[in-house]
CSV table of C-alpha atoms in Angstrom, one decimal:
chain,number,residue,atom,x,y,z
A,1,MET,CA,163.4,147.6,142.9
A,2,THR,CA,163.9,147.6,146.6
A,3,THR,CA,160.8,147.2,148.7
A,4,LEU,CA,160.2,147.8,152.4
A,5,LEU,CA,159.2,144.2,153.1
A,6,GLU,CA,162.2,142.5,151.4
A,7,PRO,CA,163.8,140.2,154.0
A,8,ALA,CA,166.8,141.9,155.6
A,9,PRO,CA,170.2,140.2,155.4
A,10,SER,CA,170.3,137.6,158.3
A,11,HIS,CA,172.9,137.5,161.0
A,12,ASP,CA,171.2,134.5,162.5
A,13,ARG,CA,173.3,131.5,161.4
A,14,GLU,CA,170.7,129.0,162.7
A,15,ALA,CA,168.1,130.6,160.4
A,16,ASP,CA,170.5,130.7,157.5
A,17,ASP,CA,171.4,127.1,157.9
A,18,GLY,CA,167.9,125.9,158.9
A,19,VAL,CA,164.6,125.5,157.3
A,20,LEU,CA,164.2,129.2,156.4
A,21,GLY,CA,167.6,129.3,154.7
A,22,ARG,CA,166.9,126.1,152.7
A,23,VAL,CA,163.5,127.4,151.7
A,24,ARG,CA,164.8,130.7,150.4
A,25,ALA,CA,167.0,128.7,147.9
A,26,GLN,CA,163.8,127.3,146.5
A,27,LEU,CA,161.8,130.5,146.1
A,28,PRO,CA,162.9,131.5,142.5
A,29,GLU,CA,161.7,128.2,141.1
A,30,ILE,CA,158.4,128.3,143.1
A,31,ALA,CA,157.7,131.8,141.7
A,32,ALA,CA,158.7,130.8,138.2
A,33,ARG,CA,156.4,127.8,138.2
A,34,SER,CA,153.4,129.3,140.0
A,35,ALA,CA,151.3,129.8,136.8
A,36,GLU,CA,152.1,126.2,135.7
A,37,ALA,CA,151.0,125.0,139.2
A,38,GLU,CA,147.7,126.9,138.8
A,39,GLU,CA,147.1,125.5,135.3
A,40,ALA,CA,147.7,122.0,136.5
A,41,ARG,CA,145.8,122.5,139.8
A,42,ALA,CA,148.8,121.0,141.6
A,43,VAL,CA,152.1,122.2,143.1
A,44,PRO,CA,154.7,120.5,140.9
A,45,PRO,CA,156.0,117.3,142.6
A,46,GLU,CA,159.6,118.4,142.2
A,47,ILE,CA,158.8,121.5,144.3
A,48,VAL,CA,157.0,119.4,147.0
A,49,ALA,CA,160.0,117.0,147.1
A,50,ALA,CA,162.5,119.9,147.4
A,51,LEU,CA,160.4,121.5,150.2
A,52,ARG,CA,160.2,118.2,152.0
A,53,GLU,CA,164.0,117.8,151.8
A,54,ALA,CA,164.2,121.4,153.2
A,55,GLY,CA,162.3,120.3,156.3
A,56,VAL,CA,159.1,122.3,156.0
A,57,PHE,CA,156.8,119.3,156.7
A,58,ARG,CA,158.6,118.5,159.9
A,59,MET,CA,159.3,122.0,161.0
A,60,SER,CA,156.8,122.1,163.9
A,61,LEU,CA,157.5,118.6,165.1
A,62,PRO,CA,159.6,117.9,168.3
A,63,ARG,CA,163.4,117.4,167.9
A,64,GLU,CA,163.4,114.2,169.9
A,65,TRP,CA,161.2,112.7,167.2
A,66,GLY,CA,163.3,114.1,164.3
A,67,GLY,CA,161.6,117.4,163.8
A,68,GLU,CA,162.9,121.0,163.6
A,69,GLN,CA,160.7,122.2,166.6
A,70,LEU,CA,160.2,125.7,165.3
A,71,ASP,CA,157.9,127.9,167.4
A,72,LEU,CA,154.7,129.3,165.8
A,73,VAL,CA,156.3,132.6,164.8
A,74,ARG,CA,159.3,131.0,163.1
A,75,SER,CA,157.2,128.4,161.3
A,76,ALA,CA,154.9,131.3,160.2
A,77,GLN,CA,157.9,133.1,158.8
A,78,VAL,CA,158.7,130.1,156.6
A,79,VAL,CA,155.1,130.0,155.3
A,80,ARG,CA,155.3,133.7,154.7
A,81,GLU,CA,158.4,133.4,152.5
A,82,ILE,CA,156.9,130.6,150.5
A,83,SER,CA,153.6,132.4,150.0
A,84,ARG,CA,155.5,135.5,148.8
A,85,ALA,CA,156.5,133.3,145.8
A,86,ASP,CA,153.2,131.5,145.5
A,87,GLY,CA,150.1,131.4,147.7
A,88,SER,CA,149.1,127.8,146.8
A,89,THR,CA,152.5,126.4,147.7
A,90,GLY,CA,152.4,128.4,151.0
A,91,TRP,CA,149.0,127.1,151.8
A,92,THR,CA,150.1,123.5,151.0
A,93,VAL,CA,153.0,123.8,153.4
A,94,GLN,CA,151.0,125.4,156.2
A,95,ALA,CA,148.2,122.9,156.0
A,96,ALA,CA,150.5,119.8,156.0
A,97,SER,CA,153.0,121.1,158.6
A,98,MET,CA,150.3,122.4,161.1
A,99,ALA,CA,147.9,119.5,160.8
A,100,TRP,CA,150.0,117.5,163.3
A,101,PHE,CA,148.6,119.8,166.0
A,102,PHE,CA,145.2,118.0,165.6
A,103,VAL,CA,146.6,114.6,166.4
A,104,ARG,CA,148.2,115.7,169.7
A,105,SER,CA,145.6,113.8,171.8
A,106,LEU,CA,146.5,110.4,170.3
A,107,PRO,CA,148.2,108.1,172.8
A,108,ARG,CA,151.9,109.0,173.3
A,109,GLU,CA,153.0,105.5,172.6
A,110,THR,CA,151.1,105.4,169.3
A,111,LEU,CA,152.7,108.6,168.1
A,112,GLU,CA,156.2,107.9,169.4
A,113,LYS,CA,156.5,104.3,168.2
A,114,GLU,CA,154.0,103.7,165.4
A,115,VAL,CA,153.8,107.1,163.7
A,116,PHE,CA,157.2,108.8,164.3
A,117,GLY,CA,159.2,105.6,165.1
A,118,ASP,CA,161.3,106.1,161.9
A,119,GLY,CA,161.5,109.9,162.1
A,120,ALA,CA,159.5,113.0,161.5
A,121,ASP,CA,160.0,113.4,157.7
A,122,LEU,CA,156.3,112.6,157.1
A,123,MET,CA,153.5,114.2,155.2
A,124,LEU,CA,150.0,114.6,156.6
A,125,ARG,CA,146.8,115.4,154.8
A,126,GLY,CA,143.2,115.4,155.8
A,127,ALA,CA,140.3,117.3,157.4
A,128,ILE,CA,139.7,118.0,161.1
A,129,ALA,CA,136.0,118.9,160.7
A,130,PRO,CA,134.1,116.0,162.3
A,131,LYS,CA,132.3,115.0,159.1
A,132,GLY,CA,132.7,111.3,159.7
A,133,ARG,CA,130.3,109.0,161.7
A,134,ALA,CA,131.8,106.2,163.7
A,135,THR,CA,130.3,103.1,165.4
A,136,PRO,CA,132.2,101.7,168.4
A,137,VAL,CA,133.3,98.1,167.9
A,138,ALA,CA,135.7,95.8,169.8
A,139,GLY,CA,139.1,97.4,169.7
A,140,GLY,CA,138.1,100.6,167.9
A,141,TYR,CA,135.6,102.1,165.5
A,142,ARG,CA,134.0,101.5,162.1
A,143,LEU,CA,134.3,104.8,160.3
A,144,SER,CA,132.4,106.2,157.3
A,145,GLY,CA,131.9,109.7,155.8
A,146,ARG,CA,132.9,112.3,153.3
A,147,TRP,CA,135.3,115.0,154.3
A,148,PRO,CA,135.9,118.3,152.3
A,149,LEU,CA,139.0,120.5,151.9
A,150,ALA,CA,141.8,118.0,152.4
A,151,SER,CA,144.6,120.2,151.1
A,152,GLY,CA,147.8,118.8,149.6
A,153,SER,CA,148.8,117.9,146.0
A,154,PHE,CA,150.8,114.9,147.2
A,155,THR,CA,150.2,111.4,148.4
A,156,PRO,CA,150.4,111.6,152.2
A,157,ASP,CA,152.1,109.2,154.6
A,158,TRP,CA,149.1,109.6,157.0
A,159,LEU,CA,145.5,110.8,156.7
A,160,LEU,CA,143.7,112.8,159.4
A,161,ALA,CA,139.9,112.6,159.8
A,162,GLY,CA,137.5,114.1,162.3
A,163,PHE,CA,134.4,112.2,163.3
A,164,VAL,CA,131.5,112.0,165.7
A,165,VAL,CA,130.9,108.8,167.8
A,166,GLU,CA,127.3,107.6,167.1
A,167,ASP,CA,125.0,107.1,170.0
A,168,ALA,CA,127.7,108.3,172.5
A,169,SER,CA,126.7,110.3,175.5
A,170,PRO,CA,127.3,114.1,175.2
A,171,LEU,CA,130.4,115.6,176.7
A,172,PRO,CA,130.0,117.5,180.0
A,173,ASP,CA,129.7,120.8,178.0
A,174,GLY,CA,126.9,119.3,175.9
A,175,ARG,CA,128.8,118.9,172.7
A,176,PRO,CA,128.8,115.5,170.9
A,177,ASP,CA,131.7,113.1,171.4
A,178,MET,CA,134.0,114.3,168.6
A,179,ARG,CA,137.3,112.5,167.9
A,180,VAL,CA,140.1,112.4,165.4
A,181,ALA,CA,141.5,109.4,163.6
A,182,LEU,CA,144.9,108.9,162.0
A,183,LEU,CA,145.0,106.2,159.3
A,184,ARG,CA,146.8,105.2,156.1
A,185,PRO,CA,145.7,107.1,153.0
A,186,GLU,CA,144.9,103.9,151.0
A,187,ARG,CA,141.9,103.4,153.3
A,188,ALA,CA,140.2,106.4,151.7
A,189,THR,CA,139.1,107.5,148.2
A,190,PHE,CA,140.1,111.0,147.1
A,191,LEU,CA,137.7,112.8,144.8
A,192,ASP,CA,138.5,115.5,142.2
A,193,THR,CA,136.3,118.2,143.7
A,194,TRP,CA,138.7,121.2,144.0
A,195,ASP,CA,138.1,123.6,141.1
A,196,ALA,CA,138.0,126.9,143.0
A,197,VAL,CA,138.5,130.6,142.4
A,198,GLY,CA,141.8,130.7,144.5
A,199,LEU,CA,144.5,128.5,145.9
A,200,ARG,CA,143.9,126.4,142.8
A,201,ALA,CA,147.0,124.4,143.1
A,202,THR,CA,146.4,123.1,146.6
A,203,GLN,CA,144.2,120.2,145.6
A,204,SER,CA,141.9,120.8,148.6
A,205,THR,CA,139.8,117.9,147.6
A,206,ASP,CA,137.1,115.7,149.3
A,207,PHE,CA,137.8,112.2,150.4
A,208,THR,CA,135.5,109.4,151.5
A,209,MET,CA,135.6,106.2,153.6
A,210,ASP,CA,133.0,103.5,154.0
A,211,ASP,CA,133.0,101.3,157.0
A,212,VAL,CA,136.7,101.4,157.6
A,213,PHE,CA,138.1,99.9,160.9
A,214,VAL,CA,140.3,102.3,162.9
A,215,PRO,CA,142.0,100.9,166.0
A,216,GLU,CA,141.2,102.8,169.3
A,217,ARG,CA,144.9,103.6,169.7
A,218,PHE,CA,144.9,105.6,166.5
A,219,THR,CA,142.1,107.9,167.7
A,220,GLY,CA,141.9,110.7,170.3
A,221,PRO,CA,139.5,113.3,171.5
A,222,LEU,CA,139.2,116.4,169.2
A,223,THR,CA,140.3,118.7,172.0
A,224,GLY,CA,142.1,116.4,174.4
A,225,ASP,CA,145.3,116.6,176.3
A,226,ASN,CA,148.6,117.0,174.4
A,227,HIS,CA,150.9,114.0,174.0
A,228,ILE,CA,153.4,115.6,171.6
A,229,PRO,CA,156.6,116.7,173.4
A,230,ALA,CA,157.0,120.3,172.2
A,231,PRO,CA,155.7,123.5,173.8
A,232,PHE,CA,153.7,124.6,170.7
A,233,TYR,CA,151.3,121.7,171.1
A,234,ASP,CA,150.6,122.7,174.7
A,235,LEU,CA,148.8,125.8,173.5
A,236,PRO,CA,145.0,125.9,173.6
A,237,TYR,CA,143.0,124.5,170.8
A,238,THR,CA,143.8,125.7,168.2
A,239,ALA,CA,147.1,127.5,167.8
A,240,THR,CA,147.6,127.1,164.1
A,241,GLY,CA,146.1,130.3,162.9
A,242,ALA,CA,149.4,132.1,162.6
A,243,SER,CA,150.3,130.0,159.6
A,244,HIS,CA,147.1,131.0,157.9
A,245,ASP,CA,148.0,134.7,158.6
A,246,ALA,CA,151.4,134.1,157.1
A,247,VAL,CA,149.8,133.0,153.7
A,248,VAL,CA,147.9,136.2,153.6
A,249,ILE,CA,150.9,138.4,154.5
A,250,GLY,CA,153.1,136.5,152.1
A,251,CYS,CA,150.7,137.1,149.3
A,252,LEU,CA,150.6,140.8,150.2
A,253,ASP,CA,154.4,140.9,150.2
A,254,GLY,CA,154.4,139.4,146.7
A,255,ALA,CA,151.7,141.8,145.4
A,256,LEU,CA,153.6,144.8,146.7
A,257,SER,CA,156.7,143.6,144.9
A,258,ASP,CA,154.7,143.2,141.7
A,259,VAL,CA,153.5,146.8,141.9
A,260,ALA,CA,157.0,148.0,142.7
A,261,GLU,CA,158.1,146.5,139.4
A,262,LEU,CA,155.1,148.0,137.6
A,263,ALA,CA,155.9,151.4,139.1
A,264,ALA,CA,159.2,151.5,137.2
A,265,THR,CA,157.7,150.9,133.8
A,266,LYS,CA,153.9,151.7,133.6
A,267,ARG,CA,152.9,155.1,132.2
A,268,PRO,CA,149.6,156.8,132.9
A,269,ALA,CA,147.2,156.5,130.0
A,270,PHE,CA,147.0,160.3,129.6
A,271,ASP,CA,150.5,161.3,130.6
A,272,PRO,CA,153.1,159.2,128.8
A,273,ARG,CA,155.9,161.5,129.9
A,274,VAL,CA,156.3,159.8,133.3
A,275,VAL,CA,156.0,156.4,135.0
A,276,ILE,CA,153.5,155.9,137.8
A,277,GLY,CA,156.3,155.6,140.3
A,278,GLN,CA,157.0,159.3,139.9
A,279,ASP,CA,153.4,160.3,140.8
A,280,PRO,CA,153.3,161.7,144.4
A,281,VAL,CA,149.7,160.4,144.9
A,282,PHE,CA,150.9,156.9,143.9
A,283,GLN,CA,154.0,157.2,146.1
A,284,GLU,CA,152.0,158.1,149.2
A,285,LYS,CA,149.4,155.4,148.7
A,286,PHE,CA,152.0,152.8,148.0
A,287,ALA,CA,154.0,153.7,151.1
A,288,GLU,CA,150.7,153.4,153.2
A,289,LEU,CA,150.0,149.9,151.8
A,290,HIS,CA,153.6,148.8,152.7
A,291,LEU,CA,153.2,150.1,156.3
A,292,ARG,CA,149.8,148.5,156.7
A,293,THR,CA,151.2,145.2,155.6
A,294,ALA,CA,154.2,145.5,157.9
A,295,ALA,CA,151.8,146.2,160.8
A,296,LEU,CA,150.0,142.9,160.2
A,297,TRP,CA,153.3,141.0,160.5
A,298,ALA,CA,154.2,143.0,163.6
A,299,LEU,CA,150.8,142.1,165.1
A,300,LEU,CA,151.4,138.4,164.4
A,301,GLU,CA,154.9,138.5,165.9
A,302,GLN,CA,153.7,140.3,169.0
A,303,THR,CA,150.6,138.2,169.8
A,304,GLY,CA,152.1,134.9,168.6
A,305,GLY,CA,155.3,135.6,170.5
A,306,THR,CA,153.3,136.3,173.7
A,307,VAL,CA,151.3,133.1,173.7
A,308,MET,CA,154.4,131.1,172.6
A,309,ASN,CA,156.4,132.5,175.5
A,310,ARG,CA,153.6,131.4,177.8
A,311,ALA,CA,153.9,127.8,176.4
A,312,LEU,CA,157.7,127.8,176.8
A,313,ALA,CA,157.2,128.8,180.5
A,314,GLY,CA,154.7,126.1,181.0
A,315,ASP,CA,151.9,128.6,181.5
A,316,GLU,CA,148.4,129.2,180.0
A,317,PRO,CA,147.9,132.5,178.1
A,318,THR,CA,145.6,134.9,179.8
A,319,PRO,CA,142.2,135.4,178.1
A,320,ALA,CA,143.3,138.8,176.8
A,321,GLU,CA,146.5,137.2,175.4
A,322,TRP,CA,144.7,134.3,173.8
A,323,PHE,CA,141.9,136.2,172.2
A,324,GLY,CA,144.4,138.9,171.2
A,325,TYR,CA,146.2,136.2,169.3
A,326,THR,CA,143.1,134.4,167.8
A,327,GLY,CA,141.3,137.7,167.2
A,328,GLY,CA,144.4,138.9,165.3
A,329,HIS,CA,143.7,136.1,162.8
A,330,GLN,CA,140.3,137.7,162.0
A,331,HIS,CA,141.9,141.1,161.7
A,332,ILE,CA,144.8,140.0,159.5
A,333,HIS,CA,142.6,138.0,157.2
A,334,HIS,CA,140.1,140.7,156.6
A,335,GLU,CA,142.5,143.6,156.6
A,336,GLY,CA,144.5,141.6,154.1
A,337,ILE,CA,141.5,141.5,151.7
A,338,ARG,CA,141.2,145.3,152.0
A,339,ILE,CA,144.9,145.9,151.4
A,340,LEU,CA,145.0,143.7,148.4
A,341,ASN,CA,141.9,145.3,146.9
A,342,GLU,CA,143.7,148.6,147.2
A,343,ILE,CA,146.9,147.2,145.7
A,344,MET,CA,144.8,145.9,142.7
A,345,THR,CA,143.3,149.4,142.3
A,346,LEU,CA,146.7,150.9,142.4
A,347,SER,CA,147.9,148.6,139.6
A,348,GLY,CA,145.2,149.9,137.2
A,349,SER,CA,144.2,147.6,134.4
A,350,SER,CA,147.6,145.7,134.5
A,351,GLY,CA,146.6,143.6,137.5
A,352,LEU,CA,143.6,142.2,135.7
A,353,TYR,CA,145.5,140.1,133.1
A,354,SER,CA,146.0,136.4,133.7
A,355,SER,CA,149.7,136.9,132.9
A,356,ASN,CA,150.1,139.1,135.9
A,357,PRO,CA,150.6,137.3,139.2
A,358,LEU,CA,148.7,140.1,141.0
A,359,GLN,CA,145.3,138.6,140.0
A,360,ARG,CA,146.3,135.2,141.4
A,361,ARG,CA,147.5,136.7,144.7
A,362,TRP,CA,144.2,138.6,144.9
A,363,ARG,CA,142.1,135.4,144.4
A,364,ASP,CA,144.3,133.4,146.8
A,365,VAL,CA,143.9,135.9,149.7
A,366,ARG,CA,140.1,136.0,149.1
A,367,CYS,CA,140.1,132.2,149.3
A,368,VAL,CA,142.2,132.1,152.5
A,369,ALA,CA,139.9,134.6,154.2
A,370,GLN,CA,136.9,132.2,153.8
A,371,HIS,CA,138.5,129.8,156.3
A,372,VAL,CA,137.2,129.5,159.8
A,373,ALA,CA,140.5,130.8,161.1
A,374,GLY,CA,139.5,134.2,159.8
A,375,ASN,CA,135.9,134.0,161.0
A,376,ASN,CA,136.3,132.6,164.4
A,377,GLY,CA,134.4,135.0,166.7
A,378,SER,CA,137.5,135.9,168.7
A,379,LEU,CA,137.3,139.6,168.1
A,380,ARG,CA,134.0,139.6,169.9
A,381,ARG,CA,135.5,137.6,172.7
A,382,LEU,CA,138.5,139.9,172.9
A,383,GLY,CA,136.2,142.9,173.2
A,384,ALA,CA,134.2,141.2,175.9
A,385,VAL,CA,137.4,140.4,177.9
A,386,LEU,CA,138.7,144.0,177.4
A,387,SER,CA,135.3,145.2,178.6
A,388,GLY,CA,135.7,143.4,181.9
A,389,GLN,CA,133.4,140.5,181.2
A,390,GLU,CA,134.1,137.3,183.1
A,391,GLY,CA,134.1,133.7,182.0
A,392,VAL,CA,134.5,134.5,178.3
A,393,ARG,CA,135.0,131.3,176.1
């Protein structure tokens, strides 16, 4: 059955031959194996390998280092397509591909020669939250801690870890000296802690380190200057929320397709003469849910495109533009929950069965919406800016 949000035939040869086109070839297998992935609590390694070959893990990295250099809207479109097939796979891709944003403050020479010297086809995993504690020593830091929510059912090439420098003077704005480290994954121990209600196949586990030496050149300030040569990384901290939005919207796309199939076969309990797709009340509500979902993507495209164009021009977004973009994340996450709740209601009892992918999409969106990207305070800041308040941060 045709649905409003099915991707239109593309006349963009670059998209057809690029990451998006290669990803679309993988979607049937991702969807077919989504229940298997959830049962195993891991995206199948064959799918991860195929997506790596398609270029999803290098899609945001600069061309001069071997990446695809997609802007934030195009990379979000890739994540949306994958999430339409399976939310956990979409989340895995967005987490690994966007995490490079958080190492942009490392020295350019370290990134260019030691990290990307052999190309950009690398996989990154870790946690940016500064849960580690580091003691300065000659040439670097001794790092210990336990970090939660390191998404990725794969062995990464590099591990990302945020930390606080112990006994360091506060920064000028009063915050502690928070930094980020990039190190090899064998220096850490991963723990089997991820048994969650949604995004079950993402392996968003904890990891620990105990007194690990990290050279100074493999660290940088949490919110420092950008040393990655692509405009996306010049955006303010942090510009990665569009990929979170794309997981939500992709799950909604998939749920609407599930209900479209149901509408052709499901009969009301007390009127077996018709299918629910013939019911005018169902028809109107279903159309409304499609349009509300389409409006979320239009919001992402508009606000994301605005700030991306600023970066391409070498400019800073205005406060209204920036908080419109980041406030949009809050709106998309929470409106996504409301829409999916209504989709579930529209499906009747059918969506409750474990065999129906609707229930998995429902749980995945609920899980995504717990992330700080959907609870970042930017709606309040946007309202303050729109009300004429000065100096809003």
